[in-house]
Coordinates of C-alpha atoms in Angstrom, one line a residue:
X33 CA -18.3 12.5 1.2
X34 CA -17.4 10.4 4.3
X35 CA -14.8 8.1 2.7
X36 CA -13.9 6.2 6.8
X37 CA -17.8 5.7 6.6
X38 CA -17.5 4.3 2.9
X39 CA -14.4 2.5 3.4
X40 CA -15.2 1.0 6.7
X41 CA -19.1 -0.3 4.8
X42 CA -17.1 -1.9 2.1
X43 CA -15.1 -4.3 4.8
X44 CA -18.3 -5.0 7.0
X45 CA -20.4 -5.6 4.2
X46 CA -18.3 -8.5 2.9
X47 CA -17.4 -9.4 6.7
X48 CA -20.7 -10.0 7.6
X49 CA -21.4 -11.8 4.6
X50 CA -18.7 -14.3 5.5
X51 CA -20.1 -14.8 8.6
X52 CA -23.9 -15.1 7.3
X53 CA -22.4 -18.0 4.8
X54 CA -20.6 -20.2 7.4
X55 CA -23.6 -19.8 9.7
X56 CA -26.7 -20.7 7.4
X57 CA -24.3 -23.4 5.6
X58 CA -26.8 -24.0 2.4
X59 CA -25.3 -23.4 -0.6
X60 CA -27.9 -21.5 -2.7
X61 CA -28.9 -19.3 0.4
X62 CA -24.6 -18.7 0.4
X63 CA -24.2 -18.7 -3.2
X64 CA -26.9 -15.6 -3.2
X65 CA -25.5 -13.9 0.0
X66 CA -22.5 -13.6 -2.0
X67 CA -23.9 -12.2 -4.9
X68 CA -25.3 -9.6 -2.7
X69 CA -22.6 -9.4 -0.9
X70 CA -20.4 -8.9 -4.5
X71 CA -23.4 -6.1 -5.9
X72 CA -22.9 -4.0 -2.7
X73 CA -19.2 -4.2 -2.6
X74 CA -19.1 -3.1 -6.3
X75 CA -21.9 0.0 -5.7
X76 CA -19.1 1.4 -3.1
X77 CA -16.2 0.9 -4.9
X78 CA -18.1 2.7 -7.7
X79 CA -19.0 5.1 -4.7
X80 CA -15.4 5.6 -4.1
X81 CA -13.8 5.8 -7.7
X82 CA -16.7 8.9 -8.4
X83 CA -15.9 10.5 -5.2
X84 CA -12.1 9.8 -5.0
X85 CA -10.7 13.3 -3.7
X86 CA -8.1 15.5 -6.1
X87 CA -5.6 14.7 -3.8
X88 CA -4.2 12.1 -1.2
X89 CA -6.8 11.3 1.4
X90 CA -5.3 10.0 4.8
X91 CA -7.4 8.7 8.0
X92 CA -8.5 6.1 10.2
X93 CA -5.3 8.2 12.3
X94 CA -2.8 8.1 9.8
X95 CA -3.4 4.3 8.9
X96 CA -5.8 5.0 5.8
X97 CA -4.9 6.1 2.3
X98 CA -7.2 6.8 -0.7
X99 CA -5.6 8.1 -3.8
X100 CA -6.8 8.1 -7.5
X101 CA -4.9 5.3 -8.5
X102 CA -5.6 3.2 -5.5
X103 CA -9.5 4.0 -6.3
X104 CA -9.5 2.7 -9.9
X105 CA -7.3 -0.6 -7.8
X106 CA -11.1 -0.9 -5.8
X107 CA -12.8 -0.8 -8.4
X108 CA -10.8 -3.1 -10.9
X109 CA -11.4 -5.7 -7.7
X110 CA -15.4 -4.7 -7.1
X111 CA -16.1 -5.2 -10.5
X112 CA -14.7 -8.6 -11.4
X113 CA -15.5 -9.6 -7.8
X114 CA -18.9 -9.2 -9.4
X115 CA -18.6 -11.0 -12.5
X116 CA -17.3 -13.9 -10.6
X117 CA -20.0 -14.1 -8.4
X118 CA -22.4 -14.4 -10.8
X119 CA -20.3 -16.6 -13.0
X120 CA -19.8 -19.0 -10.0
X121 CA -23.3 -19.8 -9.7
X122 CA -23.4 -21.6 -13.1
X123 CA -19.6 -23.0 -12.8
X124 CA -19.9 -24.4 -8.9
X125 CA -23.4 -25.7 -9.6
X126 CA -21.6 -27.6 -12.2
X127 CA -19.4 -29.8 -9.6
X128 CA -21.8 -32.6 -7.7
X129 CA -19.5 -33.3 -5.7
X130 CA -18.3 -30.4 -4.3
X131 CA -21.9 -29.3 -2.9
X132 CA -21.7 -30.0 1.0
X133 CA -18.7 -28.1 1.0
X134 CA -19.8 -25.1 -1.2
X135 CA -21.1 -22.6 1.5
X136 CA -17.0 -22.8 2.4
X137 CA -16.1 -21.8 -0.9
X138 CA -18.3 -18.6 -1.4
X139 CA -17.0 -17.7 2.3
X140 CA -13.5 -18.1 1.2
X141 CA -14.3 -16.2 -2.3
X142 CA -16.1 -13.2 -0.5
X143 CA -12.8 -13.5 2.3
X144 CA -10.4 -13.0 -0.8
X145 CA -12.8 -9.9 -1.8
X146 CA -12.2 -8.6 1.4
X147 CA -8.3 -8.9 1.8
X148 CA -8.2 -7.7 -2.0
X149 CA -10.6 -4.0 -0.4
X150 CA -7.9 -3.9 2.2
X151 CA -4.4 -4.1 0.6
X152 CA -5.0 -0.5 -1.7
X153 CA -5.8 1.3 1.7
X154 CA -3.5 1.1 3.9
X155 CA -0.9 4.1 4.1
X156 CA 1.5 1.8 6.2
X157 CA 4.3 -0.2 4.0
X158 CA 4.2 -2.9 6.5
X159 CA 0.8 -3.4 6.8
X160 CA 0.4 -3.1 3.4
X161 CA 2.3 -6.2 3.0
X162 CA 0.4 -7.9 5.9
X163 CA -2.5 -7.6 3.7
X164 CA -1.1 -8.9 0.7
X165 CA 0.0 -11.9 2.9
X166 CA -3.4 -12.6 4.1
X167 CA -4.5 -12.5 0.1
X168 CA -2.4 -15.4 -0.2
X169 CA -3.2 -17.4 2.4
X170 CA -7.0 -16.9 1.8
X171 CA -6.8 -17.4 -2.0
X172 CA -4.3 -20.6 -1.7
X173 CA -7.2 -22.5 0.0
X174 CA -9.4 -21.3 -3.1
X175 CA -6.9 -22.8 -5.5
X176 CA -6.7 -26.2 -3.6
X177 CA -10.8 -26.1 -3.4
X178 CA -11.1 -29.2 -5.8
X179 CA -9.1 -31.3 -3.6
X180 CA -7.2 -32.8 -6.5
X181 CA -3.5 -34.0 -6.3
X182 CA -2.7 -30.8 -9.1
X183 CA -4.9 -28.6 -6.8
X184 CA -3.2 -29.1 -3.9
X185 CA 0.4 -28.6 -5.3
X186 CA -0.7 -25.8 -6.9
X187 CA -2.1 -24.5 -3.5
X188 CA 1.4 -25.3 -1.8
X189 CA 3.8 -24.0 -4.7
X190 CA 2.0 -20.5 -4.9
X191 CA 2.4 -20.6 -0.8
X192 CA 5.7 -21.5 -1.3
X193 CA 6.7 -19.5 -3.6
X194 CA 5.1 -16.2 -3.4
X195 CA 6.2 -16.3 0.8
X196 CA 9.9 -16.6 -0.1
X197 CA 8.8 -13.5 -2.6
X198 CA 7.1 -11.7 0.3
X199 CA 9.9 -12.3 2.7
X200 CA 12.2 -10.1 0.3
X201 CA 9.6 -7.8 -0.2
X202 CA 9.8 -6.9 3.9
X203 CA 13.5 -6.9 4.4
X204 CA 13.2 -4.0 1.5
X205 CA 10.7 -2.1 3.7
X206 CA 13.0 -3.0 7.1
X207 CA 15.9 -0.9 5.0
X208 CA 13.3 1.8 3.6
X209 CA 12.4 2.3 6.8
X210 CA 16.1 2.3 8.2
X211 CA 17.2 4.9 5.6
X212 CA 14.4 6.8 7.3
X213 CA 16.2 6.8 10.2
X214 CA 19.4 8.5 9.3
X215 CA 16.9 11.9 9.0
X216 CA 13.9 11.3 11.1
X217 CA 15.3 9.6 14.3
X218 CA 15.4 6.0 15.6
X219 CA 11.5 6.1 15.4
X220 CA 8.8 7.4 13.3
X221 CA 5.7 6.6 11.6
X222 CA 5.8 4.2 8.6
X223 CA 4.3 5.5 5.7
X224 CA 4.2 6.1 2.2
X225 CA 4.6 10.0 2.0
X226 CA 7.3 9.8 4.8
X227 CA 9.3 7.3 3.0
X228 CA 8.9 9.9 0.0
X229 CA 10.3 12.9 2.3
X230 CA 13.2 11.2 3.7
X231 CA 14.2 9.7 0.1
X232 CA 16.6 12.2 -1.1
X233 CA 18.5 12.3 1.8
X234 CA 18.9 8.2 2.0
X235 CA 22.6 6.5 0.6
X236 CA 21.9 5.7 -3.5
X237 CA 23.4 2.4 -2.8
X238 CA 20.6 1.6 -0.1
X239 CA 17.7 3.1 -1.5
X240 CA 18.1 1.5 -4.8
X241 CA 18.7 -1.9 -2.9
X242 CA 15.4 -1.6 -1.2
X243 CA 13.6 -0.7 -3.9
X244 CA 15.1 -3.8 -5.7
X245 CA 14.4 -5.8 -2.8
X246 CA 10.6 -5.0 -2.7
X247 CA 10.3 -4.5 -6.5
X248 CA 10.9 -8.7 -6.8
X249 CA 9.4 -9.2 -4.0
X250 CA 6.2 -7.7 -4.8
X251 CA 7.2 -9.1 -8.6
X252 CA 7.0 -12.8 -7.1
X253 CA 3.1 -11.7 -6.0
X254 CA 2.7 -9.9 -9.7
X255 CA 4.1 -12.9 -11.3
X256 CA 6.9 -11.5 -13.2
X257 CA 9.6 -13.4 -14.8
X258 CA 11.6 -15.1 -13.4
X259 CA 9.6 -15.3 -10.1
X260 CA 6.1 -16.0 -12.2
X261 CA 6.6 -20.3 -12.1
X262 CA 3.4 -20.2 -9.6
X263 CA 1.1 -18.6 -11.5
X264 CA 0.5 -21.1 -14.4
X265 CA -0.4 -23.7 -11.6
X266 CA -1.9 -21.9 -9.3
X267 CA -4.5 -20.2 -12.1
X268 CA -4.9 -23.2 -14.4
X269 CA -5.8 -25.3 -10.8
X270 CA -8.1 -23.0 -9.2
X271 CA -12.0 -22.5 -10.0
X272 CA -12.7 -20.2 -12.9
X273 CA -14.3 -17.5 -10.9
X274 CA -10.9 -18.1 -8.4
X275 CA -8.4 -17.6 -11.8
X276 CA -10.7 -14.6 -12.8
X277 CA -10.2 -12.9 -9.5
X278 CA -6.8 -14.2 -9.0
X279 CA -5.6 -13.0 -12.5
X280 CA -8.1 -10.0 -13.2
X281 CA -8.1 -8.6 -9.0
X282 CA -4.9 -9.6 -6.9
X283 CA -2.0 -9.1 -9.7
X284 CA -3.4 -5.2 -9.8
X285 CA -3.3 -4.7 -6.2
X286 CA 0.7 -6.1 -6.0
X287 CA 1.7 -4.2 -8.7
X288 CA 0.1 -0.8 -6.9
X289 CA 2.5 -1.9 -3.9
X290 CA 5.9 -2.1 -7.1
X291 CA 4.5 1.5 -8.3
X292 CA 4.5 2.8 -5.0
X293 CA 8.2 1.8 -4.2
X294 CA 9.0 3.3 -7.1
X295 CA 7.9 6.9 -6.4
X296 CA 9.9 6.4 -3.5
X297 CA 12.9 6.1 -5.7
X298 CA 11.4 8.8 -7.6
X299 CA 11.6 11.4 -4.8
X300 CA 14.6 10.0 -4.2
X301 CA 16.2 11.0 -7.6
X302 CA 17.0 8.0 -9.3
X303 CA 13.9 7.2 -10.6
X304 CA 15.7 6.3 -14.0
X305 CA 17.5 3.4 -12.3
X306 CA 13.9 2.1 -11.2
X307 CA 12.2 2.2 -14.1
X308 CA 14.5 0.9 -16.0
X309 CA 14.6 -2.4 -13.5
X310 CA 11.2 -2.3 -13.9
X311 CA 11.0 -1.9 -17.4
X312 CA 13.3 -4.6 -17.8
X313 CA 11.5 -7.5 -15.7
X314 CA 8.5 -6.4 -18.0
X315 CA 10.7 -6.8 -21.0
X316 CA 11.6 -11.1 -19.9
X317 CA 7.8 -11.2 -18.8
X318 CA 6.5 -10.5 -22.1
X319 CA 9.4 -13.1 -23.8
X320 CA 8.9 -15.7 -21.1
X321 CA 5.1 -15.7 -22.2
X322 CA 5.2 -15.6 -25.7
X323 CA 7.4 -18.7 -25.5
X324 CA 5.1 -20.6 -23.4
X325 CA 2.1 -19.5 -25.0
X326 CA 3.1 -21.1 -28.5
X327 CA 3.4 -24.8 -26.5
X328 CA 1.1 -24.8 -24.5
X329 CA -2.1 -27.3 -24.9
X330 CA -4.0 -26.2 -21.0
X331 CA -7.1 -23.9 -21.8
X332 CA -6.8 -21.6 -18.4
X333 CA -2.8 -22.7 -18.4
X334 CA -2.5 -21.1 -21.6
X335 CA -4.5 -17.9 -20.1
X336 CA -2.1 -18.1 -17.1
X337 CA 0.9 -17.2 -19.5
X338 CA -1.6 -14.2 -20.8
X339 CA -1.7 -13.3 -17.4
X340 CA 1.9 -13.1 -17.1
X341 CA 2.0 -11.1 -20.3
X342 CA -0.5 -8.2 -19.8
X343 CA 1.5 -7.9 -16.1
X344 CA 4.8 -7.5 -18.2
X345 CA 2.5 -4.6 -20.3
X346 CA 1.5 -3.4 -16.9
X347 CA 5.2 -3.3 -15.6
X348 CA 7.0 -1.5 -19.4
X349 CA 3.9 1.0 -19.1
X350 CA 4.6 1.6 -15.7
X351 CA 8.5 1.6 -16.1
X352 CA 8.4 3.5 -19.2
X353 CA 6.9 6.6 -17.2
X354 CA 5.3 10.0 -17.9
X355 CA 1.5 11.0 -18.6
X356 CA 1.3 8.7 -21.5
X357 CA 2.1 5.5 -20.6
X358 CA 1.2 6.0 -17.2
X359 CA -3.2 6.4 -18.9
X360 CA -2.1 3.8 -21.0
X361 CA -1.5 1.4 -17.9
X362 CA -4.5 2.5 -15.6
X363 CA -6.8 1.7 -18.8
X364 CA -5.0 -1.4 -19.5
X365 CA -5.8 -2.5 -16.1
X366 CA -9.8 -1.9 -16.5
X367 CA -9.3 -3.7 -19.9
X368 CA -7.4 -6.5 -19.0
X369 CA -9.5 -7.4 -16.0
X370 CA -12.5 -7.3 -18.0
X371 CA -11.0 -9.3 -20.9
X372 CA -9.5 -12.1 -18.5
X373 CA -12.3 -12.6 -16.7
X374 CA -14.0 -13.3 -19.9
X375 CA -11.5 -16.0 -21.6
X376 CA -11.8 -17.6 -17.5
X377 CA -15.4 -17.8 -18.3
X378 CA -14.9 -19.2 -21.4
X379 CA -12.2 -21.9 -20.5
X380 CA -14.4 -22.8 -17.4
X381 CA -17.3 -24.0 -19.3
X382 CA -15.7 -25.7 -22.5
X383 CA -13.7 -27.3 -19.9
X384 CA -16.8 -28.7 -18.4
X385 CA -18.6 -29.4 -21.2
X386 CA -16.3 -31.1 -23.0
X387 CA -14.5 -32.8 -19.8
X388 CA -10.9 -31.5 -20.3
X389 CA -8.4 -29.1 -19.9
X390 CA -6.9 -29.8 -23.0
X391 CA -7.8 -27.4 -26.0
X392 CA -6.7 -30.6 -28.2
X393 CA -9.9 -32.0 -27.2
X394 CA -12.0 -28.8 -27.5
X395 CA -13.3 -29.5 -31.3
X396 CA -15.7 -27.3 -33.6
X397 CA -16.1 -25.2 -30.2
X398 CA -18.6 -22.5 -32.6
X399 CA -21.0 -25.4 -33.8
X400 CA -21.6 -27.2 -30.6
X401 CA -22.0 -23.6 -28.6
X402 CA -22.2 -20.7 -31.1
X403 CA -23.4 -18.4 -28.6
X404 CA -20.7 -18.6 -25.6
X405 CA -17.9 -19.9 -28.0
X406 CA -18.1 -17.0 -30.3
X407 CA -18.2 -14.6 -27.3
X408 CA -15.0 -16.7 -26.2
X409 CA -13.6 -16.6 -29.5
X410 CA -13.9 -12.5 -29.5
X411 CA -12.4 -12.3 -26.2
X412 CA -9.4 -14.2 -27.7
X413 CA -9.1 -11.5 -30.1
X414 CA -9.4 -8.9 -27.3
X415 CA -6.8 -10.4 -25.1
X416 CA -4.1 -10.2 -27.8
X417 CA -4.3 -6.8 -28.1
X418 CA -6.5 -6.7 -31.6
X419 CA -8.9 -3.7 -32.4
X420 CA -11.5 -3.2 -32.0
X421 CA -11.2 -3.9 -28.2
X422 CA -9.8 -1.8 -25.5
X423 CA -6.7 -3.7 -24.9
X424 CA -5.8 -2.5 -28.6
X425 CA -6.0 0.9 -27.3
X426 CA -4.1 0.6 -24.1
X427 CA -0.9 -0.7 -26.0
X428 CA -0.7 1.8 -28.3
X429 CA -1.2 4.6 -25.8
X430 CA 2.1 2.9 -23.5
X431 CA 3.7 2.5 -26.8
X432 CA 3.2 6.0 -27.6
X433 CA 4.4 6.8 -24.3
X434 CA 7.5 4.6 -24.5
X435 CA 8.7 6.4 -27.6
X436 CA 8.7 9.9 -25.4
X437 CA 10.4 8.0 -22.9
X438 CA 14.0 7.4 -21.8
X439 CA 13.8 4.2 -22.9
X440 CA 12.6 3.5 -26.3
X441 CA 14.3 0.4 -27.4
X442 CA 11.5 -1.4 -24.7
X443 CA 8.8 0.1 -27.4
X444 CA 10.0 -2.4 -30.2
X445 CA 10.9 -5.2 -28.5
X446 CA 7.0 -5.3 -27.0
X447 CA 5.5 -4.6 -30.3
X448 CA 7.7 -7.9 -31.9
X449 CA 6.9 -10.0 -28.4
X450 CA 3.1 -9.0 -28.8
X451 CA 2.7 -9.7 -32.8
X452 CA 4.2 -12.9 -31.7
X453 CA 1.6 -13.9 -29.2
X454 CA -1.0 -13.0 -30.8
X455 CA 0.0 -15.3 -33.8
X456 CA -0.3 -18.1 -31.4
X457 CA -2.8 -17.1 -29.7
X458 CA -5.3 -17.0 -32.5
X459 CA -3.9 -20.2 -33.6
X460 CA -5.1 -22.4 -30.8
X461 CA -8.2 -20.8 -31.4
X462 CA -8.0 -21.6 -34.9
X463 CA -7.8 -25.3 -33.9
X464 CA -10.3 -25.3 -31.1
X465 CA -12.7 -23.8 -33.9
X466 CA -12.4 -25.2 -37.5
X467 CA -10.4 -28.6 -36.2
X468 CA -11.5 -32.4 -37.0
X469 CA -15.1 -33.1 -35.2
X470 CA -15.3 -34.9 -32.1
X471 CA -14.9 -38.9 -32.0
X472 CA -18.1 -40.2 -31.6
X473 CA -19.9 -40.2 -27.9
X474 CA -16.7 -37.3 -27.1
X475 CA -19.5 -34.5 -28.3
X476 CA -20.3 -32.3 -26.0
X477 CA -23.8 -32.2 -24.1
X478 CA -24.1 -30.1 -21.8
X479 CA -26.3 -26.9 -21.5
X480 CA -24.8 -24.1 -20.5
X481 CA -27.1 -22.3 -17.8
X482 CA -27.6 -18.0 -18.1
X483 CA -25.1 -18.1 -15.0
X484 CA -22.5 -19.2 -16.8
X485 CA -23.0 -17.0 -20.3
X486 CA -24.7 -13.9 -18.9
X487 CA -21.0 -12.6 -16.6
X488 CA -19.8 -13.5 -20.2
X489 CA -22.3 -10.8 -22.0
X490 CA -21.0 -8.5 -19.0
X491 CA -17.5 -8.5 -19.3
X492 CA -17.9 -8.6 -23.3
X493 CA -19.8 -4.9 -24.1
X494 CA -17.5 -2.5 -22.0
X495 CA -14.8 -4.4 -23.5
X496 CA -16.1 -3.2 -26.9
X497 CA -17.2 0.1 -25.6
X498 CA -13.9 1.1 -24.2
X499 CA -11.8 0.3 -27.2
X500 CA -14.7 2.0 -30.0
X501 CA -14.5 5.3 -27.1
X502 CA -12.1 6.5 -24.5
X503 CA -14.0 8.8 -22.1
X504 CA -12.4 12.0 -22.1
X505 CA -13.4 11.7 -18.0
X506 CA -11.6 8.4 -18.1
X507 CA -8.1 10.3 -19.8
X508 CA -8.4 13.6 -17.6
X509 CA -8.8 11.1 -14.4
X510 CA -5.8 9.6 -15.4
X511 CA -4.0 12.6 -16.3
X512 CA -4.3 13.8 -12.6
X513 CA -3.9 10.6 -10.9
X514 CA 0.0 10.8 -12.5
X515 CA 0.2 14.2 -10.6
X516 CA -0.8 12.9 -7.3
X517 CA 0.8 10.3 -5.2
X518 CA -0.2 7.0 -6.0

């Protein structure tokens, strides 16, 4: 298998797209472009994750780099590209008012697809970062879509924000590639295995101060705590397909850049001094959003802190290290991208149908839409981390791991943190469900069209799948993508 032919067909295809969209300038004609556009791009990264080579592919002269767990990164971002392509049909269909300007938005969505394909394939550091620059610029403009006052500050305090975040994260690269210099000369090629080479022979004191430097850098774009005050804005604003890619897509892809620094540090031999940082900012991420989560009365704001906890699950898995943990993070981030997209889904349409964001006005959700709110009201169970969904199983495979670990005080502290979210979690369901009925003429009316339900239905059965049966291709993939370089 070609993979510069497959790589460079899963840029052109959403490219062209782009430029179809903004051409034609009908919405249905651009809303089904970028369905296509979204099938295609998912068949390849599909393609990609079957065909992914046993060891590091590099091309495109040096500037290309495929690995395993870059691959399942693609295909995390082809697939809920997908579901939020269909779902968009339904949710954008649903805003009047935004229809002369809606052949923009499916050009920006299938842009953000496109910076989100290029960001896990490049073997340069710094032009790694270039692409996860262009991610936010692109996907600011989706969170500001509405044109609403809270849109647009959300739109500015993510640009804000996650820029002074990105501006750290490239003075650590300048001095990763300066402790480069001390072995390989004044000049050299940036890249991810040479950083790796030259790493035990850089200054402890510099290394680790790079890695730091890039670790909350990158963090900012992850949405760790304490750098994670954008992301309850910026994915609460935004469209529901926007918050499903933003939350379920992009947050992957900035945490692949964190786990490569840290194999730097690895091959450097202080990996336990990286981990540990990382297992630490994990650690506040999963307090910070259990204590928001229990206050908060925002439908997708409330999902935003989930966000922010399955990243700090991500980030202990990750920082805990070894085989275990590191399967029980790569099928965490298939589950949780699945299982957000879903709850998106679900907030999008209850917060049409019953004109608020506020889940204290979102009453007997089950008897006014059984069929969508009970698929909601699973989902809720599925993003706490409940069996019999695969979130359940991907936290207790990085909790296993994290007992094995060097570590293993993180293991109880995210059990507690987790019991304790999921307790208030299920109880803002519990209200949204069996609360008082609407005031009269509040009921909602509106009929929710198969655009909006089926992406729903989709998200919904692998999530079921994956936690009744972990495919022993799935755990022997993962196995071996902890052997290679990420």
């Amino acid at each position: 298998m070609h993979f510069t032919a497959l790589i460079a067909a899963l840029w052109i295809v959403p490219a062209l797209g782009i430029v179809a969209m903004l051409a034609i300038r009908r919405p249905r004609w651009a809303e089904f472009l970028n369905l296509a556009n979204a099938i295609v791009v998912f068949g390849l990264t599909l393609t990609i994750l079957v065909a992914a080579p046993d060891h590091a592919w590099v091309g495109g002269d040096q500037y290309l780099l495929l690995t395993p767990l870059g691959a399942w990164v693609l295909f995390c971002v082809g697939m809920v590209y997908l579901l939020a392509s269909i779902y968009a049909i339904g949710y954008m269909r649903l805003l009047p008012e935004e229809a002369p300007r809606l052949h923009k938005y499916y050009a920006l969505q299938a842009g953000f697809a496109l910076t989100m394909l290029v960001a896990p394939l490049m073997n340069n550091p710094g032009i790694f970062w270039i692409a996860i620059d262009f991610t936010t610029i692109v996907s600011a403009f989706l969170v500001g879509f509405e044109k609403e006052a809270e849109c647009i500050e959300a739109a500015w305090k993510y640009l804000i924000i996650v820029s002074a975040g990105l501006a750290l994260a490239l003075l650590g690269i300048i001095l990763f590639y300066w402790g480069g210099t001390f072995t390989l000369g004044p000049t050299y090629a940036l890249t991810w295995a040479n950083l790796r080479g030259v790493a035990p022979h850089v200054p402890e004191v510099l290394l680790f101060l790079a890695f730091l430097l890039t670790l909350v850098g990158f963090g900012t774009k992850v949405g760790l705590a304490p750098m994670h005050t954008w992301l309850p804005d910026a994915h609460s604003e935004g469209p529901a397909p926007v918050s499903a890619m933003l939350s379920g897509s992009l947050l992957n892809i900035a945490l692949l850049g964190i786990y490569r620094f840290l194999s730097i540090v690895d091959a450097g031999g202080y990996g336990l001094m990286g981990h540990t940082a990382l297992l630490v900012l994990g650690v506040i991420s999963l307090f910070v959003a259990g204590l928001f989560i229990v206050r908060q009365d925002g439908a997708k704001r409330m999902l935003a802190y989930s966000s922010l906890e399955h990243m700090g699950v991500l980030a202990i898995g990750f920082g805990f290290g070894g085989p275990i943990a590191f399967a029980g993070a790569m099928y965490h981030m298939i589950n949780h991208s699945l299982t957000k997209s879903l709850m998106f889904f679900g907030a999008g349409n209850m917060m049409r149908a019953y004109g608020s964001k506020a889940m204290s006005q979102m009453r007997r959700v089950l008897h006014y839409y059984p069929f969508s709110g009970g698929l909601w009201l699973l989902g809720a169970v599925a993003i706490t981390g409940a069996p019999p969904f695969g979130l359940f199983l991907s936290e207790l495979t990085i909790l296993r791991g994290g007992i094995l670990s060097a570590n293993p005080w993180a293991v109880w502290v995210m059990a507690i943190l987790l019991i304790l979210i999921f307790t208030a979690f299920m109880n803002h369901f519990r209200r949204m469900i069996w609360g008082p009925e609407p005031e009269p003429g509040e009921a909602p009316t509106l009929r929710l069209s198969t655009w909006n339900v089926l992406p729903m239905i989709l998200a919904f059965v692998p999530i079921l799948v994956l936690g009744l049966w972990w495919p022993q291709g799935l755990w022997e993939f993962f196995q071996h993508a902890f052997t290679v370089q990420p």
